[in-house]
Amino acid sequence: MSQPLFDLNDTRSLDPSALSYIAGLYDQYTRSPASVSAEWQAYFADMAGNVSNSNDLTGASWAGNPIIAYDADLDIPTPASAKTSKNKPAADVATVSGGFSPEQVQQIRLNSIRALMLIRAYRVRGHLEASLDPLNLTKREPHPELDYKTYGFSDADLDQRIYIDRVLGLEQPTLRQIVATLQQTYAGKIGFEFMHMQDPEAKSWLQERIEGKQFHNFFDKKQKKAILNNITKAEVFEQFLHKKYVGTKRFGLDGGESTIAALEEMIHVAAGMGVREIIFGMAHRGRLNVLANVLGKSFSAIFSEFQGVSAKPEDVQGSGDVKYHLGTSNDRDIDGAKVHLSLNPNPSHLEAVDPVVVGKVRAKQDQLKDTTRSTVMGVLLHGDAAFAGQGLVAETLGLSELKGYRTGGTIHFIINNQIGFTTSPANARSSPYSTDVARMIQSPIFHVNGDDPEAVCWVSRLATEYRQLFHKDVVVDIICYRRFGHNESDEPAFTQPRMYAAIAKQPTTRAVYADALAKEGTLNAKEVQALVDDFTSQLERDFEASKTYKPNKADWLEGVWSGLTTASEEERRGNTAVSMDLLKQVGDRLCVVPDGFDLNPKIRRQLEAKQKMLDTGAGIDWATAEALAFGTLMAEGSPVRLSGQDC
């Protein structure tokens, strides 16, 4: 006699194999109810009670309309005891089901269960069959859990209608329609990972957005032209640098141009949802493009740096770092809303900037009393190899939900070149995706084909809305490629001949998208070329201007830092002294035990020794000096946060 392997009322963690187990038991139950346990008999009899006993089953053309109660979050059938008595046999209910035999009713119900199993499998595993790689280097094999035959269907069932009660927005679709909808939704140009999340509200929200009006036909003609224009600027800028400064290191975005369109979409959506400051952090790849086309740094300034002009004005001491390490800040008007954008400088070690950015976001939020963490937001751009390989990433993610460190969620964009320097993913990590480290904080992960800019922008919009609504980290994995080497002086074909043979034949993202827009009649070839020509002319003008360009301000001293200059030698020491009265007041408070507090005797002796130390002024140790410093800062109104092992 079969026994349930889990609590029937706790089905949240069921996977397709468990669902297949249920279906098998149900099939066994339909043949011989006594062959399963009493608990399973009650479960299946209860489901049988959900078949309506009215005459309204005659409306559908295929066979009645059996109503199956289901949990919309779990998408699997669950008992609904309110319909009929739990003790009523399934066969008795079936006799009033519009003339169906018990066997037909049971088959109808079983088909619904199997269809819901298939749907859930796509929600969990659909990304494994998604078309994510623009180069198509690795063929994605069919996954057995995504095959309708795994669930007992055959090709003969493809045109049979199945009742699924508005799951996927469908009432009584054919199996063929269900499969086509699932393929388009979960195995197209976007791969979704969200079923590992334990927050039912967040999961349901994502599921509704994903299975609702997805990015297909989401953008109108004006928006599509804006997307193409952003990609055009990204591509033409990189090509311009490539021609003017042959062989010079720039760590170009070539192959990942849709990142610029994604960032633009993110900024516009964030501005519309109340964000007034966005703090960026990133490594080298694409930094110059982001500086110019997203943050608005002068093209002339960038060109002058390639020509050896210092990035700093004479009256401000700069970092002296190379151009693809530098940051900037700027204010942008987004549909009437002023949004301050800043990109942190980042030295050579890739992810080193991550905790700096989230710390800056938290400080800004505290400074602005942004307790909802809705107006200041952090955005980190990563490389795929670094995101998977550097411990700083996991450490920063691990702090994201801790009290004292929360920032309301960081949006992570991964410029996934599918290679780290010269190493392929198969030789660089053990996990299937570079993003798997983010699963530890139950972050939703959206993998997207970088050669489908509309899909990239739609996912960027979804990620931004998620961050603003749920205030948690979210990951957008833009799977693209790197047209040139690790830097422009490398020859990548030496170590990756197969990949770079494919890249040599691959049209650019701009060309792919422009061709798609031409075919659908959104833009013609003349309009597409005009975007290229106009921007190229602008770059030529800025290039000429760069020959006499001289920086008159520091890019990193904007906004609240405007007017700040480097102090002279004497001024740099500052005056941090406080009065003796304040020191004594703080010192006394350090040794006070609250009334009624049962203090550990050892701690009491320590406080007594500290009080004596403060009274005499002799033998003051380092820990006491630190406590006095922190205490006086707090007395002056400066917030102090202590954390870590030594505290």
XYZ file of C-alpha atoms in Angstrom:
647
model
C 0.000 0.000 0.000
C 1.509 3.343 -1.099
C 2.050 5.986 1.539
C 2.444 9.777 1.080
C 6.063 10.875 1.235
C 5.245 14.411 2.414
C 2.565 16.564 4.031
C -0.260 17.036 1.550
C -0.862 20.523 2.895
C 2.768 21.557 2.415
C 3.323 21.139 -1.306
C 5.300 24.341 -1.858
C 8.574 22.563 -2.539
C 7.273 19.887 -4.880
C 9.309 19.388 -8.031
C 8.185 17.610 -11.204
C 9.386 14.241 -9.978
C 7.133 14.536 -6.913
C 4.278 15.692 -9.093
C 4.833 12.688 -11.342
C 4.607 10.559 -8.205
C 1.202 12.104 -7.430
C 0.007 11.507 -10.970
C 1.118 7.899 -10.798
C -0.709 7.400 -7.521
C -3.790 9.022 -8.966
C -3.693 6.731 -11.972
C -3.412 3.787 -9.563
C -6.320 5.192 -7.523
C -8.589 5.414 -10.576
C -8.075 1.706 -11.235
C -8.297 0.541 -7.623
C -9.036 3.124 -4.882
C -8.196 0.629 -2.127
C -4.655 0.190 -3.491
C -3.560 3.581 -2.058
C -3.539 4.712 1.555
C -6.620 6.136 3.278
C -4.994 9.572 3.291
C -4.456 9.521 -0.472
C -7.969 8.143 -0.973
C -9.373 11.143 0.898
C -7.176 13.507 -1.122
C -8.273 12.130 -4.492
C -11.929 11.735 -3.430
C -11.851 15.382 -2.363
C -10.543 16.342 -5.810
C -13.337 14.302 -7.351
C -15.749 16.416 -5.347
C -14.612 19.420 -7.360
C -16.387 18.151 -10.464
C -19.494 20.301 -10.694
C -22.839 18.555 -10.117
C -24.810 21.140 -12.136
C -25.870 21.076 -15.765
C -23.553 23.936 -16.802
C -20.981 21.471 -18.068
C -22.480 21.383 -21.528
C -21.022 24.705 -22.724
C -17.661 23.455 -23.962
C -17.433 21.628 -27.256
C -14.956 19.030 -26.144
C -16.482 17.478 -23.014
C -18.018 19.171 -20.035
C -16.170 21.561 -17.775
C -14.769 19.802 -14.700
C -13.718 22.391 -12.140
C -10.443 21.637 -10.382
C -9.534 23.807 -7.424
C -5.865 24.745 -7.376
C -3.493 26.981 -5.491
C -2.511 29.773 -7.883
C 0.907 30.123 -6.267
C 1.801 26.455 -6.462
C -0.042 25.660 -9.683
C -0.790 22.124 -8.545
C -4.158 20.681 -7.552
C -4.955 20.794 -3.840
C -7.884 19.447 -1.846
C -11.036 21.588 -1.759
C -13.232 20.004 0.878
C -15.889 22.704 0.695
C -17.262 21.337 -2.573
C -18.542 17.966 -1.392
C -18.276 15.604 1.496
C -14.859 14.019 1.840
C -16.579 10.679 2.285
C -18.396 10.820 -1.051
C -16.879 8.277 -3.482
C -15.448 9.552 -6.772
C -17.718 7.286 -8.832
C -20.839 8.738 -7.173
C -19.826 12.257 -8.150
C -18.967 11.222 -11.685
C -22.481 9.967 -12.378
C -23.718 13.585 -12.419
C -20.940 14.925 -14.642
C -22.870 15.615 -17.807
C -23.106 11.999 -18.866
C -19.417 11.132 -18.557
C -18.384 7.772 -17.340
C -16.196 7.593 -14.226
C -13.248 6.659 -16.429
C -13.748 9.745 -18.647
C -14.004 12.089 -15.657
C -10.878 10.609 -14.158
C -8.992 10.976 -17.454
C -10.081 14.613 -17.796
C -8.875 15.305 -14.280
C -5.625 13.452 -14.822
C -4.931 15.487 -17.978
C -5.386 18.704 -16.000
C -2.968 17.498 -13.314
C -0.402 16.483 -15.909
C -0.704 19.813 -17.749
C -0.137 21.705 -14.496
C 2.932 19.564 -13.814
C 4.294 20.488 -17.244
C 3.630 24.187 -16.640
C 5.435 24.120 -13.310
C 8.363 22.279 -14.877
C 8.746 25.099 -17.413
C 8.710 27.676 -14.634
C 11.545 25.839 -12.928
C 13.540 24.468 -15.876
C 12.461 26.466 -18.947
C 15.670 28.509 -18.941
C 17.593 25.324 -19.777
C 16.077 25.332 -23.267
C 16.056 29.121 -23.788
C 17.924 30.587 -26.773
C 20.402 32.700 -24.823
C 23.704 32.585 -26.727
C 23.944 34.954 -29.748
C 26.793 32.819 -31.098
C 24.951 29.491 -30.693
C 28.224 27.840 -29.716
C 26.624 25.315 -27.397
C 23.544 23.487 -28.546
C 20.909 23.318 -25.831
C 19.676 19.776 -25.572
C 15.973 19.097 -24.877
C 15.348 18.577 -21.186
C 13.181 15.558 -20.289
C 11.191 17.484 -17.671
C 10.089 19.876 -20.423
C 8.814 17.096 -22.682
C 5.037 16.622 -22.529
C 5.557 12.910 -23.121
C 7.251 12.685 -19.721
C 3.861 13.407 -18.158
C 1.943 10.720 -19.980
C 0.837 12.684 -23.063
C 1.442 11.531 -26.613
C 1.419 13.256 -29.990
C -2.179 12.154 -30.365
C -3.088 14.415 -27.425
C -1.677 17.620 -28.933
C -5.038 18.903 -30.167
C -7.029 17.751 -27.157
C -8.402 20.533 -24.978
C -7.350 20.566 -21.322
C -8.914 22.552 -18.527
C -6.273 24.629 -16.669
C -8.487 27.382 -15.200
C -6.710 30.527 -16.514
C -3.202 29.368 -15.684
C -1.001 31.051 -18.338
C -4.101 33.138 -19.059
C -5.714 30.145 -20.776
C -8.982 28.447 -19.844
C -9.327 25.328 -22.027
C -6.381 25.336 -24.440
C -5.148 22.415 -26.451
C -1.948 20.732 -25.344
C -0.327 22.199 -28.470
C -1.281 25.719 -27.337
C 0.040 25.069 -23.832
C 3.405 23.886 -25.145
C 3.701 26.792 -27.605
C 2.885 29.334 -24.878
C 5.396 27.774 -22.492
C 8.106 27.719 -25.146
C 7.553 31.362 -26.026
C 7.342 32.459 -22.376
C 10.039 30.392 -20.686
C 12.281 29.074 -23.469
C 12.599 32.052 -25.814
C 15.270 34.770 -25.660
C 14.878 35.117 -21.879
C 15.569 32.473 -19.258
C 13.948 33.036 -15.869
C 15.119 31.690 -12.526
C 12.694 32.627 -9.770
C 11.081 29.431 -8.480
C 13.840 29.033 -5.881
C 12.479 32.119 -4.092
C 10.556 31.507 -0.852
C 8.657 34.810 -0.754
C 5.240 33.873 -2.210
C 4.251 37.479 -2.893
C 7.415 38.269 -4.859
C 7.249 34.973 -6.710
C 3.600 35.458 -7.651
C 4.292 39.009 -8.820
C 7.106 37.844 -11.085
C 5.054 34.936 -12.391
C 2.194 37.266 -13.281
C 4.511 39.688 -15.093
C 6.353 36.936 -16.938
C 3.217 35.115 -18.048
C 1.321 38.301 -18.835
C 2.182 40.747 -21.601
C 5.827 39.914 -22.132
C 8.300 41.866 -24.256
C 6.824 40.660 -27.549
C 5.218 43.802 -29.033
C 5.746 45.612 -25.706
C 7.584 48.619 -27.168
C 6.020 51.078 -29.600
C 7.728 52.560 -32.660
C 9.149 55.553 -30.771
C 10.599 53.335 -28.041
C 12.123 50.942 -30.575
C 13.838 53.824 -32.330
C 15.210 54.997 -28.962
C 16.560 51.502 -28.258
C 18.240 51.374 -31.679
C 19.673 54.858 -31.144
C 21.235 53.821 -27.816
C 22.789 50.730 -29.384
C 23.986 52.799 -32.342
C 25.752 55.238 -30.023
C 27.362 52.355 -28.148
C 28.635 50.685 -31.327
C 29.743 53.803 -33.213
C 31.595 55.139 -30.163
C 33.607 51.915 -29.814
C 34.324 51.747 -33.549
C 35.409 55.394 -33.546
C 37.899 54.761 -30.739
C 39.084 51.598 -32.496
C 39.924 53.560 -35.635
C 41.391 56.662 -34.014
C 43.482 54.842 -31.401
C 44.461 51.566 -33.027
C 45.659 48.929 -30.561
C 45.154 51.198 -27.533
C 43.647 49.538 -24.492
C 40.051 50.614 -23.903
C 38.313 47.390 -22.788
C 35.532 48.037 -25.280
C 31.908 47.007 -25.037
C 31.949 45.594 -28.593
C 29.508 42.674 -28.601
C 27.668 43.836 -25.465
C 26.202 47.088 -26.790
C 22.691 46.256 -25.599
C 23.987 46.962 -22.068
C 23.721 50.695 -22.820
C 20.088 50.316 -23.881
C 19.428 48.282 -20.705
C 20.928 50.968 -18.467
C 18.923 53.695 -20.197
C 15.714 51.718 -19.695
C 16.603 51.119 -16.061
C 17.242 54.820 -15.416
C 13.956 55.907 -17.000
C 11.904 53.308 -15.109
C 13.681 54.103 -11.822
C 13.104 57.840 -12.264
C 9.411 57.196 -12.836
C 9.288 55.160 -9.601
C 10.846 57.845 -7.411
C 14.604 57.199 -7.625
C 16.566 60.458 -7.513
C 20.114 59.141 -7.244
C 21.789 56.105 -8.810
C 25.306 55.067 -7.812
C 27.119 52.836 -10.294
C 30.102 50.561 -9.866
C 31.797 48.496 -12.570
C 35.080 47.060 -13.729
C 36.825 47.972 -17.014
C 34.721 46.397 -19.764
C 32.481 49.080 -21.254
C 33.381 51.765 -18.690
C 34.224 54.432 -21.287
C 30.949 53.735 -23.073
C 28.966 54.028 -19.834
C 30.823 57.221 -18.898
C 30.010 58.828 -22.247
C 26.619 57.457 -23.302
C 24.950 56.976 -19.907
C 26.533 59.428 -17.463
C 27.168 62.129 -20.059
C 30.907 62.641 -19.703
C 32.220 64.857 -22.498
C 33.460 62.965 -25.552
C 36.142 65.631 -25.933
C 37.360 64.910 -22.407
C 37.599 61.186 -23.138
C 39.412 61.759 -26.452
C 41.856 64.129 -24.744
C 42.714 61.429 -22.207
C 43.570 59.075 -25.085
C 45.907 61.802 -26.327
C 47.705 61.932 -22.972
C 46.010 64.938 -21.382
C 45.505 64.514 -17.645
C 41.942 63.938 -16.493
C 42.376 66.362 -13.598
C 42.380 70.163 -13.653
C 45.529 71.845 -12.428
C 43.994 73.071 -9.188
C 42.653 69.683 -8.055
C 44.780 66.678 -7.218
C 43.491 63.634 -9.099
C 44.030 59.919 -8.758
C 46.507 59.732 -11.620
C 44.788 56.512 -12.663
C 44.210 55.316 -16.217
C 41.073 56.380 -18.104
C 39.247 53.061 -17.796
C 39.536 53.226 -13.977
C 38.074 56.714 -13.596
C 34.601 57.727 -12.456
C 32.366 60.731 -12.920
C 29.057 62.202 -11.789
C 26.319 64.128 -13.501
C 22.711 65.258 -13.191
C 20.261 64.141 -15.852
C 16.724 65.260 -16.544
C 14.575 62.163 -17.030
C 11.084 63.107 -18.199
C 11.085 66.139 -15.919
C 12.698 64.404 -12.927
C 16.251 65.298 -11.890
C 18.332 62.175 -11.290
C 21.925 62.326 -10.048
C 24.160 59.652 -11.548
C 27.639 58.793 -10.306
C 30.141 56.118 -11.280
C 32.716 55.205 -8.652
C 36.356 55.002 -9.698
C 37.628 51.427 -9.609
C 41.234 50.247 -9.612
C 42.372 47.053 -11.198
C 40.731 44.426 -9.076
C 37.324 44.159 -10.781
C 34.812 43.523 -7.977
C 36.682 45.585 -5.365
C 34.227 48.415 -5.952
C 31.131 46.389 -4.922
C 31.133 47.016 -1.145
C 32.214 50.621 -1.768
C 29.140 51.254 -3.904
C 26.639 49.655 -1.526
C 28.277 51.454 1.400
C 27.961 54.758 -0.435
C 24.315 54.015 -1.214
C 23.609 53.290 2.447
C 25.406 56.478 3.535
C 23.427 58.565 1.045
C 20.183 57.015 2.238
C 21.061 57.790 5.852
C 22.096 61.303 4.903
C 18.781 61.921 3.104
C 16.754 60.024 5.744
C 15.580 57.696 2.989
C 14.208 55.076 5.390
C 12.181 53.351 2.643
C 15.398 53.036 0.577
C 13.450 54.082 -2.510
C 15.169 57.274 -3.685
C 18.845 56.190 -3.711
C 19.748 53.001 -5.578
C 22.924 51.059 -6.327
C 23.723 49.452 -9.680
C 26.692 47.111 -10.198
C 28.002 45.943 -13.553
C 30.019 42.733 -13.483
C 31.910 40.445 -15.797
C 30.706 36.842 -15.799
C 34.029 35.318 -14.714
C 34.517 37.811 -11.876
C 30.941 37.460 -10.615
C 31.407 33.702 -10.274
C 35.026 33.752 -9.182
C 35.627 36.588 -6.740
C 34.697 36.199 -3.098
C 33.871 39.887 -2.772
C 30.696 39.224 -4.741
C 29.420 36.573 -2.338
C 30.437 38.650 0.679
C 28.594 41.714 -0.615
C 25.511 39.662 -1.475
C 25.626 38.067 1.964
C 25.361 41.451 3.679
C 22.485 42.676 1.514
C 19.643 41.631 3.832
C 21.320 42.264 7.184
C 20.042 44.957 9.496
C 22.489 47.827 9.386
C 23.595 47.051 5.834
C 20.335 47.038 3.849
C 20.188 49.383 0.880
C 16.825 48.357 -0.533
C 18.378 46.073 -3.119
C 21.116 46.380 -5.725
C 20.510 45.793 -9.438
C 23.298 43.618 -10.856
C 23.974 43.653 -14.603
C 26.380 40.984 -15.846
C 28.096 41.698 -19.155
C 28.469 38.016 -19.892
C 31.169 37.587 -22.545
C 31.144 33.806 -21.984
C 34.877 33.958 -21.356
C 37.212 35.168 -18.622
C 40.431 36.570 -20.113
C 41.259 33.396 -22.081
C 39.326 30.834 -20.019
C 36.035 29.273 -21.111
C 33.275 28.875 -18.484
C 33.639 25.079 -18.439
C 37.189 25.501 -17.147
C 36.459 28.410 -14.817
C 33.586 27.362 -12.555
C 31.643 24.345 -11.353
C 28.182 25.929 -11.504
C 26.038 25.993 -14.670
C 25.678 29.777 -14.656
C 27.996 32.546 -13.537
C 25.003 33.916 -11.600
C 24.444 30.906 -9.356
C 26.085 32.613 -6.370
C 23.080 34.988 -6.256
C 20.717 32.084 -5.598
C 22.009 31.965 -2.021
C 20.048 35.141 -1.236
C 17.057 33.965 -3.310
C 17.602 36.722 -5.838
C 15.604 36.417 -9.062
C 17.908 35.928 -12.046
C 17.040 36.869 -15.618
C 19.246 35.470 -18.375
C 18.758 37.265 -21.688
C 20.162 37.035 -25.209
C 22.219 40.192 -25.777
C 21.391 40.247 -29.480
C 17.697 40.845 -28.710
C 17.728 44.442 -27.419
C 13.988 44.523 -26.790
C 14.235 41.456 -24.567
C 17.208 43.043 -22.772
C 15.302 46.294 -22.176
C 12.158 44.496 -21.036
C 14.144 42.471 -18.506
C 15.893 45.649 -17.312
C 12.475 47.214 -16.759
C 11.279 44.119 -14.873
C 14.381 44.106 -12.655
C 13.992 47.799 -11.795
C 10.322 47.414 -10.903
C 11.148 44.376 -8.755
C 13.851 46.291 -6.877
C 11.569 49.234 -6.196
C 8.621 47.102 -5.088
C 10.400 44.433 -3.040
C 13.661 46.226 -2.107
C 15.887 43.229 -2.763
C 18.807 42.403 -5.062
C 18.059 41.266 -8.600
C 20.374 39.973 -11.350
C 20.224 40.614 -15.116
C 22.571 38.304 -17.009
C 23.148 39.788 -20.493
C 24.667 36.925 -22.458
C 26.728 38.386 -25.279
C 30.325 38.093 -26.497
C 33.604 40.020 -26.654
C 34.402 40.991 -30.240
C 38.080 41.643 -29.534
C 40.504 40.245 -26.969
C 40.622 40.811 -23.239
C 42.024 44.158 -24.284
C 42.480 45.452 -27.807
C 46.141 44.424 -28.020
C 45.378 40.734 -27.417
C 44.800 38.139 -30.135
C 41.976 35.937 -28.779
C 42.004 33.473 -31.674
C 45.209 31.978 -30.268
C 43.356 30.525 -27.283
C 39.700 30.500 -28.471
C 39.784 29.774 -32.217
C 36.274 28.291 -32.422
C 34.612 31.149 -30.563
C 36.409 33.831 -32.535
C 35.705 32.172 -35.854
C 32.013 32.474 -34.951
C 32.426 36.079 -33.784
C 34.119 37.026 -37.064
C 30.962 35.934 -38.916
C 28.548 37.480 -36.420
C 26.828 40.725 -37.469
C 26.819 43.384 -34.776
C 23.917 43.717 -32.355
C 22.988 47.016 -34.017
C 22.911 45.385 -37.457
C 20.798 42.471 -36.186
C 18.269 44.786 -34.536
C 18.189 47.273 -37.417
C 17.454 44.432 -39.810
C 14.615 43.217 -37.558
C 13.101 46.717 -37.409
C 13.337 47.073 -41.183
C 11.556 43.757 -41.721
C 8.682 44.761 -39.452
C 8.422 48.180 -41.089
C 9.389 50.249 -38.052
C 12.413 51.939 -39.661
C 13.826 51.845 -43.175
C 17.486 51.538 -44.151
C 17.809 55.284 -44.752
C 16.583 56.127 -41.250
C 18.901 53.542 -39.712
C 21.930 54.943 -41.567
C 20.990 58.488 -40.544
C 21.400 57.526 -36.885
C 24.913 56.270 -37.626
C 25.913 59.286 -39.712
C 24.580 61.879 -37.275
C 26.389 60.384 -34.303
C 29.610 59.881 -36.261
C 29.544 63.575 -37.216
C 29.120 64.522 -33.563
C 32.106 62.395 -32.576
C 34.246 63.971 -35.310
C 33.420 67.452 -34.013
C 34.233 66.440 -30.441
C 37.449 64.798 -31.629
C 38.626 68.060 -33.175
C 37.663 69.951 -30.024
C 39.646 67.480 -27.894
C 42.921 68.703 -29.395
C 42.606 71.940 -27.422
C 40.573 70.539 -24.538
C 41.652 71.405 -21.025
C 39.715 70.144 -17.990
C 38.409 72.976 -15.838
C 36.735 70.899 -13.180
C 37.131 67.503 -11.544
C 34.532 65.042 -12.778
C 34.295 63.457 -9.335
C 33.705 66.750 -7.468
C 30.135 67.491 -8.506
C 26.817 67.864 -6.695
C 27.271 68.174 -2.912
C 31.059 68.068 -3.455
C 31.147 71.079 -5.802
C 33.610 73.735 -4.680
C 35.702 71.262 -2.703
C 39.453 71.622 -3.149
C 42.519 69.983 -1.668
C 43.570 71.536 1.635
C 47.038 72.975 2.200
C 49.581 71.164 4.331
C 48.606 72.856 7.611
C 44.892 72.764 6.931
C 44.990 69.066 6.143
C 45.636 68.222 9.790
C 42.339 69.819 10.797
C 41.148 70.488 14.340
C 39.433 67.457 15.862
C 39.869 68.331 19.541
C 36.914 68.472 21.942
C 36.597 70.073 25.359
C 37.699 68.258 28.502
C 34.159 68.555 29.865
C 32.781 66.625 26.878
C 35.482 63.959 27.229
C 34.629 63.494 30.906
C 30.916 63.375 30.148
C 31.413 60.686 27.492
C 33.842 58.774 29.699
C 31.388 58.698 32.597
C 28.615 57.418 30.351
C 30.887 54.592 29.183
C 30.950 53.208 32.699
C 27.304 53.609 33.682
C 25.253 50.426 34.161
C 21.483 50.850 33.610
C 19.343 50.425 36.710
C 18.112 46.881 37.181
C 20.637 45.406 34.736
C 22.203 42.179 36.035
C 25.810 42.757 34.971
C 28.327 39.955 34.640
C 30.875 40.263 37.516
C 33.844 40.202 35.119
C 32.376 43.060 33.074
C 31.714 44.999 36.301
C 35.399 44.749 37.255
C 36.377 45.945 33.761
C 34.095 48.980 34.039
C 35.435 49.825 37.469
C 38.999 49.690 36.121
C 37.975 51.865 33.159
C 36.346 54.417 35.501
C 39.542 54.620 37.577
C 41.565 55.049 34.372
C 39.344 57.938 33.267
C 39.336 59.590 36.696
C 43.130 59.591 36.992
C 43.947 60.029 33.291
C 46.675 57.408 33.646
C 47.110 54.280 31.559
C 44.287 54.950 29.100
C 44.304 52.068 26.655
C 43.550 52.053 22.931
C 40.039 50.602 23.318
C 39.049 53.363 25.736
C 40.503 56.033 23.448
C 38.457 54.604 20.564
C 35.307 54.608 22.695
C 35.896 58.257 23.621
C 36.412 59.177 19.967
C 33.236 57.425 18.861
C 31.294 58.848 21.792
C 32.292 62.433 21.051
C 31.390 61.990 17.382
C 27.936 60.800 18.406
C 27.585 63.695 20.849
C 28.273 66.048 17.935
C 25.503 64.406 15.914
C 27.577 62.170 13.643
C 26.224 58.609 13.294
C 28.646 55.808 14.176
C 28.152 52.171 13.205
C 30.324 49.444 14.706
C 30.404 46.029 13.064
C 32.691 43.113 12.513
C 34.617 40.641 14.623
C 36.718 43.141 16.583
C 33.663 44.997 17.889
